[in-house]
Coordinates of C-alpha atoms (C1' of nucleotides) in Angstrom, one line a residue:
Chain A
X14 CA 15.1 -7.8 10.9
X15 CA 14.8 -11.4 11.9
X16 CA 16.7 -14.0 10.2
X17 CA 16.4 -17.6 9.2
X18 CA 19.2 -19.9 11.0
X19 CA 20.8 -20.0 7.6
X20 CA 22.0 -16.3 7.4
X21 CA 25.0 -15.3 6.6
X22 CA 25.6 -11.6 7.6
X23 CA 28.5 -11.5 4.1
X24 CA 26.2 -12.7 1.8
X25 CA 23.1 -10.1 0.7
X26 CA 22.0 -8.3 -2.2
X27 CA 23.7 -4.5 -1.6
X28 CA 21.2 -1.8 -1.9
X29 CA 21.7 2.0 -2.0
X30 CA 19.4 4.0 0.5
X31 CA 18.5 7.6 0.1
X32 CA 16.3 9.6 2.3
X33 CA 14.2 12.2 0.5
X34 CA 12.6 15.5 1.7
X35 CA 9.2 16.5 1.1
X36 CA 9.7 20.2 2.9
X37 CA 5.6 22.1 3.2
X38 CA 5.6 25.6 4.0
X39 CA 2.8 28.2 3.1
X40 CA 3.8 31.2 0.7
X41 CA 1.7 33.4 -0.4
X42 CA -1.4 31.4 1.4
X43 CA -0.4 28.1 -0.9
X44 CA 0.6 25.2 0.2
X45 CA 4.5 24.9 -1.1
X46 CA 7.3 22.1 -1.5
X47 CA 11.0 22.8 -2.0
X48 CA 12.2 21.4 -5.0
X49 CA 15.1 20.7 -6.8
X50 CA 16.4 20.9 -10.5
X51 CA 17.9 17.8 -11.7
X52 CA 20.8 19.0 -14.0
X53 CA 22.1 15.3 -15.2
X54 CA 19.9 12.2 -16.4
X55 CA 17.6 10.5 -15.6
X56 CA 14.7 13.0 -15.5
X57 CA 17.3 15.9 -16.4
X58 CA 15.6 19.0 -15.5
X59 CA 12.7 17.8 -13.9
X60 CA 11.8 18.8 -10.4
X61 CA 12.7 16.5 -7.6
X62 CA 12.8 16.4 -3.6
X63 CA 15.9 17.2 -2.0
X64 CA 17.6 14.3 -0.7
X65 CA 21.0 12.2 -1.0
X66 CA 22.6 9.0 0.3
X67 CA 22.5 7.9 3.5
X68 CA 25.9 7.4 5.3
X69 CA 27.2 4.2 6.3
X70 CA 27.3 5.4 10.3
X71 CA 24.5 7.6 9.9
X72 CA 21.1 7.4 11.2
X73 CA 18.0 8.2 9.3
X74 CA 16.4 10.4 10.6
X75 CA 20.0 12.1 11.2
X76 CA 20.5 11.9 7.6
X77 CA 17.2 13.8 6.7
X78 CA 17.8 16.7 9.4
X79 CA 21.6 17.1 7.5
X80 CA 20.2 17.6 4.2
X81 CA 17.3 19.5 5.9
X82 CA 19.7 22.1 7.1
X83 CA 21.6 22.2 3.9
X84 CA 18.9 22.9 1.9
X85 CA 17.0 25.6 4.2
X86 CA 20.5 26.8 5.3
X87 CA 18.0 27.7 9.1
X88 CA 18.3 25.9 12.3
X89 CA 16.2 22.6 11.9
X90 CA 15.1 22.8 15.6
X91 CA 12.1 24.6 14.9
X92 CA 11.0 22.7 12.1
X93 CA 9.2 19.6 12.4
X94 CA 10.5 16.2 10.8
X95 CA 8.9 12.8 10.8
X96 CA 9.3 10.0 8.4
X97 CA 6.8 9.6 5.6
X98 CA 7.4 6.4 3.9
X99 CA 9.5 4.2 1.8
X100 CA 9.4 3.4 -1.6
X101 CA 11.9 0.8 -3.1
X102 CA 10.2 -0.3 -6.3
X103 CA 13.1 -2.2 -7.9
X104 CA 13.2 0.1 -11.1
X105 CA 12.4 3.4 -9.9
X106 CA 15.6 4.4 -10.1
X107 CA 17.0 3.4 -13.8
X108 CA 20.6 3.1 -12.5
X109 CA 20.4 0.5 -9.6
X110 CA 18.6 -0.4 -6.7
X111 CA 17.6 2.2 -4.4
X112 CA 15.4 2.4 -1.2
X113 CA 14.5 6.3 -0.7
X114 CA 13.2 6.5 2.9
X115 CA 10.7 9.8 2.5
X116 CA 10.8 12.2 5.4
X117 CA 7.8 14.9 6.0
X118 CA 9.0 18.4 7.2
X119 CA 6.8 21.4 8.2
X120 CA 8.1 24.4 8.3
X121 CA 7.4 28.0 8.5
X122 CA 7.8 30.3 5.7
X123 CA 11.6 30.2 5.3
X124 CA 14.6 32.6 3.2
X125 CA 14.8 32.0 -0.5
X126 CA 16.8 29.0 -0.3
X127 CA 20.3 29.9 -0.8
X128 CA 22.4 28.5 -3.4
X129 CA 24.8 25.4 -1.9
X130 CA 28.5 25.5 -3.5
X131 CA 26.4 26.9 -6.6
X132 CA 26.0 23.1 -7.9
X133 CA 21.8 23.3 -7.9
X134 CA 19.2 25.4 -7.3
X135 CA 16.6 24.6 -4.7
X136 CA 12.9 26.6 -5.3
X137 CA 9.6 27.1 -3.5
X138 CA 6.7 25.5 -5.6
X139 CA 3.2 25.4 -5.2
X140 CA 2.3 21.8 -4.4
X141 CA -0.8 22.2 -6.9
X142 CA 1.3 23.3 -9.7
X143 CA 3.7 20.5 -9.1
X144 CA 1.0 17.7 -8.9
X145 CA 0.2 18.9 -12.7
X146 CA 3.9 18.6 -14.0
X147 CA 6.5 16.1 -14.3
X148 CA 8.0 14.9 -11.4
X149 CA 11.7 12.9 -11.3
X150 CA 11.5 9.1 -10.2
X151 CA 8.3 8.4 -8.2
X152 CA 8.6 11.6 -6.3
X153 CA 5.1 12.7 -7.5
X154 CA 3.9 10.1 -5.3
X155 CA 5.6 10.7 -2.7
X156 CA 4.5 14.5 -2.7
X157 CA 0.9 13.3 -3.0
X158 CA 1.4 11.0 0.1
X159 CA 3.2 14.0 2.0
X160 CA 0.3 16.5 1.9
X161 CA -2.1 13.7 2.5
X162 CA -0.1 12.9 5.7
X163 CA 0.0 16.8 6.2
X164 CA -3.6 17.1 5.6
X165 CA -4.7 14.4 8.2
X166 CA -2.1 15.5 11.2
X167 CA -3.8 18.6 11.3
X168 CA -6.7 17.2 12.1
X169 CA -5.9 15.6 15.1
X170 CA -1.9 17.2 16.6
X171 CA -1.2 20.8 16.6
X172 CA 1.1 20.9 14.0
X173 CA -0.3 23.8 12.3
X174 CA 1.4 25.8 14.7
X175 CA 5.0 24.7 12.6
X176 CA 3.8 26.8 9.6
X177 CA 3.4 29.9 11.6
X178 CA 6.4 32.0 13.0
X179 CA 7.2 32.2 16.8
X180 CA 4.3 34.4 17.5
X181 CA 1.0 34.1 15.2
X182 CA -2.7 35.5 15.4
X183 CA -5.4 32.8 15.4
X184 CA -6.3 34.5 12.2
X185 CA -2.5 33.4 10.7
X186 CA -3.4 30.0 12.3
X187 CA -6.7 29.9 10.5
X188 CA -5.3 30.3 6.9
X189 CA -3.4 27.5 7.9
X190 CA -6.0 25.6 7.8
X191 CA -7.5 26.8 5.2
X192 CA -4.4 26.5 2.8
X193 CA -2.9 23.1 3.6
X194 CA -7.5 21.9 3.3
X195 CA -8.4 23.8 0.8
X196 CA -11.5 25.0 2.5
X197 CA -12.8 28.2 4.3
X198 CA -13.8 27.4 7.9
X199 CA -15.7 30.1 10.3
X200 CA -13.6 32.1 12.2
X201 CA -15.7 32.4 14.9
X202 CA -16.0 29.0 15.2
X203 CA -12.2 27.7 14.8
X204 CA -11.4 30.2 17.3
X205 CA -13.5 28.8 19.8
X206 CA -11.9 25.6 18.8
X207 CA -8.5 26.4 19.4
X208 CA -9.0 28.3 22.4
X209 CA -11.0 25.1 23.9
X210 CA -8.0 23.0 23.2
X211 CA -5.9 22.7 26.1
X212 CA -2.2 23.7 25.6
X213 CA -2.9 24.1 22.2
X214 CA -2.2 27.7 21.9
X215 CA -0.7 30.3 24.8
X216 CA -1.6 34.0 24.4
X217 CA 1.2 36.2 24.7
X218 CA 1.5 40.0 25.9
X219 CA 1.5 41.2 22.9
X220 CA -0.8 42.1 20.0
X221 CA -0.6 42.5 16.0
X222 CA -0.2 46.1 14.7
X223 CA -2.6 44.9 11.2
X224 CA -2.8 47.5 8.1
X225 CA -6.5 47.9 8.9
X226 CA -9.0 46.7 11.4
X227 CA -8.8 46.0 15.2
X228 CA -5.4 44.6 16.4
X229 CA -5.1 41.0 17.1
X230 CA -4.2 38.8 19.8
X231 CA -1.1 37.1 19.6
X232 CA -0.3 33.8 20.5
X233 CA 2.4 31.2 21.1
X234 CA 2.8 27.4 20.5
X235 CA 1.6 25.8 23.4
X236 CA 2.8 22.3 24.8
X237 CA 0.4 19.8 23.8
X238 CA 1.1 17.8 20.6
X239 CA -2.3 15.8 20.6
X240 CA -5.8 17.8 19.5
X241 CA -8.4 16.1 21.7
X242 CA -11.0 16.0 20.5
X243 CA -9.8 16.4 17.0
X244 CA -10.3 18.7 14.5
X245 CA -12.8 17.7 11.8
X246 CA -12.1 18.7 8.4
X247 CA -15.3 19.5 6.3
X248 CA -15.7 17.1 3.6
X249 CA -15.0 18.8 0.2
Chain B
X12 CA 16.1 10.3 -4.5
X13 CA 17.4 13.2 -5.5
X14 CA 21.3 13.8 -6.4
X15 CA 23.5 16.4 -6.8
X16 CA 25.1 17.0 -9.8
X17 CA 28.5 15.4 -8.6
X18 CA 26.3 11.7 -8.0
X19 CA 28.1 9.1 -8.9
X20 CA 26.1 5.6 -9.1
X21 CA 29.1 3.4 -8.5
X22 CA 30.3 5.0 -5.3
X23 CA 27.0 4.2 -2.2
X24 CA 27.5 3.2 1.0
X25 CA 26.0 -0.5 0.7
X26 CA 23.3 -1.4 3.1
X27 CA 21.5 -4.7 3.6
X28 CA 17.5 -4.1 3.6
X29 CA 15.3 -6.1 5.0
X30 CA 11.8 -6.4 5.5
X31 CA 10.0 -7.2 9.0
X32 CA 6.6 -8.5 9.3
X33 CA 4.4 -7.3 12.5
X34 CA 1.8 -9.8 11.8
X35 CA -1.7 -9.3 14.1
X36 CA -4.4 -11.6 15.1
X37 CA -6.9 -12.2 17.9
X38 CA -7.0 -15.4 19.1
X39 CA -8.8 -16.4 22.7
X40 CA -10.0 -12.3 23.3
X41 CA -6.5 -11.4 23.1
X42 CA -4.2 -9.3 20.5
X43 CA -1.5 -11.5 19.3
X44 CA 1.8 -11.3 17.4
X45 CA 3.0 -14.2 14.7
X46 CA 7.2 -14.3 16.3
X47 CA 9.7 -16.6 15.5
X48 CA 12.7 -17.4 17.9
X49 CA 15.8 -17.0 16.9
X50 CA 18.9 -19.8 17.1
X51 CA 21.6 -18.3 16.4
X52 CA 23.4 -15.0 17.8
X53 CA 22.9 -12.3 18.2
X54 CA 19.6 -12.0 20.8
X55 CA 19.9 -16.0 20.1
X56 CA 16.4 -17.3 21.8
X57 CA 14.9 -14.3 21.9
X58 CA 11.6 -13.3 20.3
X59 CA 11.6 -11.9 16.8
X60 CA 9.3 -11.0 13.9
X61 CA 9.5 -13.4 10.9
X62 CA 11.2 -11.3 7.8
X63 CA 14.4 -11.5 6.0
X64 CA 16.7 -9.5 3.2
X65 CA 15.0 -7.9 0.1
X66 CA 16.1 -9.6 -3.0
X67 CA 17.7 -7.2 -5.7
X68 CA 15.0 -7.4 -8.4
X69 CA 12.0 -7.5 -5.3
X70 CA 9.7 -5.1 -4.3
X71 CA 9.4 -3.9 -0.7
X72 CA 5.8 -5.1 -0.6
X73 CA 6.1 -7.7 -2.8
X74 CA 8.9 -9.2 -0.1
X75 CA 6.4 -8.6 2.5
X76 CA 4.0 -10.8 0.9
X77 CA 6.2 -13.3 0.3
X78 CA 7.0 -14.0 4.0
X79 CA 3.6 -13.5 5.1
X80 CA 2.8 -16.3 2.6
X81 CA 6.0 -18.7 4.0
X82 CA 5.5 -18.0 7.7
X83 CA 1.1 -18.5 8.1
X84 CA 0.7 -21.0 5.3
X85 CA -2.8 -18.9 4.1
X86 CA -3.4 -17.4 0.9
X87 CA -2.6 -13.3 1.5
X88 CA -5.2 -12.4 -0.3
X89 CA -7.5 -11.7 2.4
X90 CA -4.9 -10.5 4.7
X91 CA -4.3 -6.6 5.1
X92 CA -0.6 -5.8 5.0
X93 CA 0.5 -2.0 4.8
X94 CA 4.2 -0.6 5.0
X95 CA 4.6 0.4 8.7
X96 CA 7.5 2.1 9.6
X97 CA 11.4 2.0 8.7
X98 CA 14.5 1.6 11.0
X99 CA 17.7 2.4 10.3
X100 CA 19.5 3.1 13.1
X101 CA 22.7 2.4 12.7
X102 CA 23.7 0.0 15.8
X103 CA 20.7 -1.8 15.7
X104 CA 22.3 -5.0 14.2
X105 CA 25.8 -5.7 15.6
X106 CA 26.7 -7.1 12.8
X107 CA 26.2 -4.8 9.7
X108 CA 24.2 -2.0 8.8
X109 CA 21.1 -3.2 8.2
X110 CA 18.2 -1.1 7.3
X111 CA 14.7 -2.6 8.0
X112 CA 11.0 -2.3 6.2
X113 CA 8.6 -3.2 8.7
X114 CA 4.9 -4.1 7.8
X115 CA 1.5 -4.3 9.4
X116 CA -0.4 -7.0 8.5
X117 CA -3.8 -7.8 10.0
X118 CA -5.6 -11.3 10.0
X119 CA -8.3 -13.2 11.1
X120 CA -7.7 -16.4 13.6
X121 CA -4.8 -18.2 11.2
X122 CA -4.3 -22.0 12.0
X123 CA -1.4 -22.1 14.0
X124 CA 1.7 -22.1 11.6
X125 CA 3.5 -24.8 10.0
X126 CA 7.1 -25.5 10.6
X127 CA 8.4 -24.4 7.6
X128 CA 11.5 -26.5 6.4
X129 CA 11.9 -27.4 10.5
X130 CA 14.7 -24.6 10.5
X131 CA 12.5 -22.6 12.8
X132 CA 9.0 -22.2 14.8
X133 CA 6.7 -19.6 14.4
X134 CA 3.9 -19.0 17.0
X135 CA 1.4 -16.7 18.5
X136 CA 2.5 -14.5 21.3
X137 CA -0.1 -12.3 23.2
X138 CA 1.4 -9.0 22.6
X139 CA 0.9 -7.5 25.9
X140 CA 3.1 -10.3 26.8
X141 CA 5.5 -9.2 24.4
X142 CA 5.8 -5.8 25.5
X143 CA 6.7 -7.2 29.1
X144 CA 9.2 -9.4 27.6
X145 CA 12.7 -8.9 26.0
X146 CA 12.9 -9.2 22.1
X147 CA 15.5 -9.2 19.3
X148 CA 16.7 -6.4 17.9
X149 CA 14.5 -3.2 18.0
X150 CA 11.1 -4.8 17.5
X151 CA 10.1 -4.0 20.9
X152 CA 9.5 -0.6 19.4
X153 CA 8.3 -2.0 16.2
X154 CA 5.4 -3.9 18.1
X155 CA 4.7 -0.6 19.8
X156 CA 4.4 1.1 16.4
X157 CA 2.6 -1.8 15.2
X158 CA 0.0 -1.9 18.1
X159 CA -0.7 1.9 17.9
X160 CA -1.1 2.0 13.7
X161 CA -3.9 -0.6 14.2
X162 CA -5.5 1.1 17.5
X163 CA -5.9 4.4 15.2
X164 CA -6.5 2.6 12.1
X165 CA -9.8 0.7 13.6
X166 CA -10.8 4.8 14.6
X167 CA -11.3 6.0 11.0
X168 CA -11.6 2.9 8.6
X169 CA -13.1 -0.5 8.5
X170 CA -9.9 -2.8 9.2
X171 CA -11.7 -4.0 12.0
X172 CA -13.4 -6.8 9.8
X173 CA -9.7 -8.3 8.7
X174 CA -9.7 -9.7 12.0
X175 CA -13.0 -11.3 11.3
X176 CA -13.7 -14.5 9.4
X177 CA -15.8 -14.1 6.4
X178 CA -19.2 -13.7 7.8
X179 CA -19.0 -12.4 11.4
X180 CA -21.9 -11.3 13.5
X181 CA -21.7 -7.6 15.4
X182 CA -20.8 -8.8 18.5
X183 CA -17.7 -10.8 16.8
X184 CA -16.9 -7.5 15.5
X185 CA -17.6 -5.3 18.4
X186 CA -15.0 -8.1 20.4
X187 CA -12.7 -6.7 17.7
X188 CA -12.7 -3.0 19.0
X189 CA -12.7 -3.9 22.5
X190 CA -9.7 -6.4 22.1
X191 CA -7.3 -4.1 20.3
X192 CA -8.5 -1.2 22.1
X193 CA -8.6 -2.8 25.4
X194 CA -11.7 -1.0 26.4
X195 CA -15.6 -2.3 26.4
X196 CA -18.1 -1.2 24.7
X197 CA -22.1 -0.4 24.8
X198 CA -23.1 -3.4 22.6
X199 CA -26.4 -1.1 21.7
X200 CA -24.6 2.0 20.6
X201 CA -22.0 0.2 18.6
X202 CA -24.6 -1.4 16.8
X203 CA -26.5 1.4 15.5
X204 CA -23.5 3.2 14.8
X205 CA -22.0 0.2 12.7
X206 CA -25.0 -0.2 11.0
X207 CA -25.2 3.4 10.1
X208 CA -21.7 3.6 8.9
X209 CA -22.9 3.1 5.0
X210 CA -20.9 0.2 3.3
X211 CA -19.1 -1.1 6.7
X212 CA -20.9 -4.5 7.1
X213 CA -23.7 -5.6 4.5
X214 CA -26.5 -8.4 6.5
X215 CA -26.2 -12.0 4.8
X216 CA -28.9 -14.7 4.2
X217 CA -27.8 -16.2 7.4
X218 CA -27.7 -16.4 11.3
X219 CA -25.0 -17.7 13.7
X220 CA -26.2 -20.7 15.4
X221 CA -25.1 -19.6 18.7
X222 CA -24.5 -22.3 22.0
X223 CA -27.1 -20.1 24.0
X224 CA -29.5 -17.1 23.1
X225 CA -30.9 -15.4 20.5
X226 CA -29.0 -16.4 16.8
X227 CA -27.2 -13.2 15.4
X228 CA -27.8 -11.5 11.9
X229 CA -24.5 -12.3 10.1
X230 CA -22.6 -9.7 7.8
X231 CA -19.7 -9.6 6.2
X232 CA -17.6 -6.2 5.1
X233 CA -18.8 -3.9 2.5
X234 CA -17.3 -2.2 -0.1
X235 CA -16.4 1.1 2.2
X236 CA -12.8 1.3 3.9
X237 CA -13.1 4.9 5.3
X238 CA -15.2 5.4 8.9
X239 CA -17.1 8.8 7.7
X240 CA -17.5 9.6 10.4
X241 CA -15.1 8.0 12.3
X242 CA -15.5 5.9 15.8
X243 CA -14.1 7.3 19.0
X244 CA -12.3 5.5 21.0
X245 CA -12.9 6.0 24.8
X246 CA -9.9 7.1 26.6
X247 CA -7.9 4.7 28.6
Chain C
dT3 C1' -40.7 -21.3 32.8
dG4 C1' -35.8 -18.6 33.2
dA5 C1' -31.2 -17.7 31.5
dA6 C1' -28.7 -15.8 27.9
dT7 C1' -27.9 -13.2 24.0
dA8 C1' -29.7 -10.1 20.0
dG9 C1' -31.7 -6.0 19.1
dT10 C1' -34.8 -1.3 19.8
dG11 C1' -36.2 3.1 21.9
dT12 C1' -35.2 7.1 24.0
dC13 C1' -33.1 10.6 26.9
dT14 C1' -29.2 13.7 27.7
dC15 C1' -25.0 16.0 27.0
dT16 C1' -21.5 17.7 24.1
dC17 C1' -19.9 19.6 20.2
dA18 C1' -19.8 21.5 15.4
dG19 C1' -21.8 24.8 12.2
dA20 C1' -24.5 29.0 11.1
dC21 C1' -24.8 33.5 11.8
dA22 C1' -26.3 37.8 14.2
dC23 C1' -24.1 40.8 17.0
dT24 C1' -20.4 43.8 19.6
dA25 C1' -15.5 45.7 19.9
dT26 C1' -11.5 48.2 18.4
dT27 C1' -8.6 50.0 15.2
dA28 C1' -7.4 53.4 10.7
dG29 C1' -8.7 57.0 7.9
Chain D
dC11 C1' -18.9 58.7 10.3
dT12 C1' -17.3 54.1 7.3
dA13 C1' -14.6 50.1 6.4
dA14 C1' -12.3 46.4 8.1
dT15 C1' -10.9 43.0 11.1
dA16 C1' -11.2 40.8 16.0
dG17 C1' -14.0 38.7 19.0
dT18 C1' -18.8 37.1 21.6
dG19 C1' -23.5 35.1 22.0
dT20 C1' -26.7 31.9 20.9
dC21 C1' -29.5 28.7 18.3
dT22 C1' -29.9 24.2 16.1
dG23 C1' -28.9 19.7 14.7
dA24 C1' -26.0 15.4 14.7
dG25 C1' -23.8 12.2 17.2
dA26 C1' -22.0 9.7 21.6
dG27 C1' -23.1 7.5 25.8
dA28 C1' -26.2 5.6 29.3
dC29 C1' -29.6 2.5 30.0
dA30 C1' -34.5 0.7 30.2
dC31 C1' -36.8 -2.2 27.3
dT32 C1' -38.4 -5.9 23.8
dA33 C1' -37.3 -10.3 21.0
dT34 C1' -35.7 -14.9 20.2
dT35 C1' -33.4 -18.8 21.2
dC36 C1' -32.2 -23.2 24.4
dA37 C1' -32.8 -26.2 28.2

DNA sequence: TGAATAGTGTCTCTCAGACACTATTAG
DNA sequence: CTAATAGTGTCTGAGAGACACTATTCA
């Protein structure tokens, strides 16, 4: 914030600041967002991201990872959180003014949510179903710019290794792919890929027992963050 | 947002929310910053991007216009502006909690701006000079964030040409690139890949009437704003 | 004419995609 | 053995970079 000479730190219009969740896993090889049911107006019983007020001490991003672990009721430090965006359209809340700062969180396929002091339910939807229905507020926007963001940071980071558990076959990591895209990519080739990418993944001793077929490698995140060269995403 | 069922409109923390403009030009080969200095405390005399407080019934972008218009004088209408980033930390104004929009805007060579009112100055700074130098509240970090949105954003669309005037040749252009990426390079490869880039620059009736050499084709954007595929940037 | 800048041709290397092929497991 | 999945080899075509070359202007 920069200010005019004539500010006056007492005098500004109050606003209300939320942050909002847009939580991706894969279940089921979809692409899936954790939602909430809205039990009071406005949008009663619609779907909505999980989210809340932001504290008046509390940080952002600090704010987000608290209602993070609420919601997932799992340790938040293997889950991936950045901020998305934020929306602040002055009637998209019919109550009052409200900024919702969006966060973007990746996460492997969690628990059933469990139900918090039995006040709401939080549920796994498929993020195709849920771009067909009503959303609350503007949050179907939001969810559109979410997986877009998703979409494009697998391209060119390795976060596709935050929807896989601690130890995952590149075959595991391929549906990745595949799911959050929307595509079917070679095998042969992505492997190559991944393996050619420095630090993106580590091999481990150990090897998948699968129902059928020739066991599998397993690997482990590795330490680099950035895919270069990146990952190119067939047009579709 | 998304509320419990125990939300009470009447009872938020109130926060002030602003919106911060990170406004980008080239001017003499070099990647500039529009920053006004501020008068008063806190960071008095320090550096600081132009922005101010969100009126009640404002959008976020709307606001964002609105000082873009004020501070450079120009009609925003050919000026890219896209929401950047938020901060929110909660110490980051000593005086109240403050919770900041910041924007990315991208123009070509602006006249140098008008004193608006004479309550402050606005001017171009080099931003490399910036980043050496102390500035107001967090927008060292903004300007960061700032600088790197635009160095990607030049990889995989066509906002290069915003720093352009309206009819450019491809050496004003390749300039562009190699001032924001801080890199040079091969004036025959950029050409042909420009050029084959469908809808990125479309030829005009005329030449540029240069001081020595050949005149240049002149071209001004095209209808595209996706790189398909997109340009690589050297490493640096 | 020569200096300067615009623009073309062409070679090479790397990488992505296609796909035939081999390897290892269960039954 | 067959079915199924993991993993390898190899060809081809597109694109990036290097750089020699031609074209058009001014003085």
């Amino acid at each position: 914030m920069s200010l005019e000479d004539s500010y006056d730190p007492k005098q500004f219009p109050p606003f209300a600041v939320t942050v909002d969740l847009v939580i991706l896993t894969i279940r089921q090889a979809r692409l899936c967002a954790l939602m909430v049911r809205r039990t009071a107006p406005p949008f009663r019983d619609c779907l909505a991201f999980p989210g809340g007020f932001v504290a008046q001490g509390e940080g952002l991003e600090a704010a987000a990872r608290g209602k993070l672990a609420t919601k997932t009721g799992v340790s938040t430090a293997a889950i991936h959180l950045e901020q998305l965006q934020t929306y602040g359209a002055p009637d998209r809340d019919p109550r009052m003014r409200v900024v919702s700062v969006a966060y973007l969180a990746l996460a492997a396929d969690l628990p059933e949510p469990t139900v918090e002091g039995d006040s709401f339910r939080a549920q796994w939807c498929p993020v195709d179903e849920l771009l067909e229905s009503e959303l609350a507020f503007d949050h179907k926007t939001i969810l559109r710019d979410g997986v877009s963001r998703a979409r494009g940071k697998l391209e060119y980071t390795t976060l596709a290794t935050c929807f896989c558990p601690a130890e995952f076959t590149l075959a595991q990591l391929r549906d990745v792919y595949e799911t959050v895209w929307g595509c079917l990519l070679d095998a042969p080739n992505f492997r190559r890929k991944v393996l050619a990418a420095d630090g993106f993944v580590v091999p481990t001793a150990r090897s998948a027992a699968p129902d059928k077929g020739r066991p599998a490698q397993l690997y482990r995140p590795g330490e680099a963050s950035a895919l270069q060269p990146p990952f190119k995403r067939p047009p579709s």
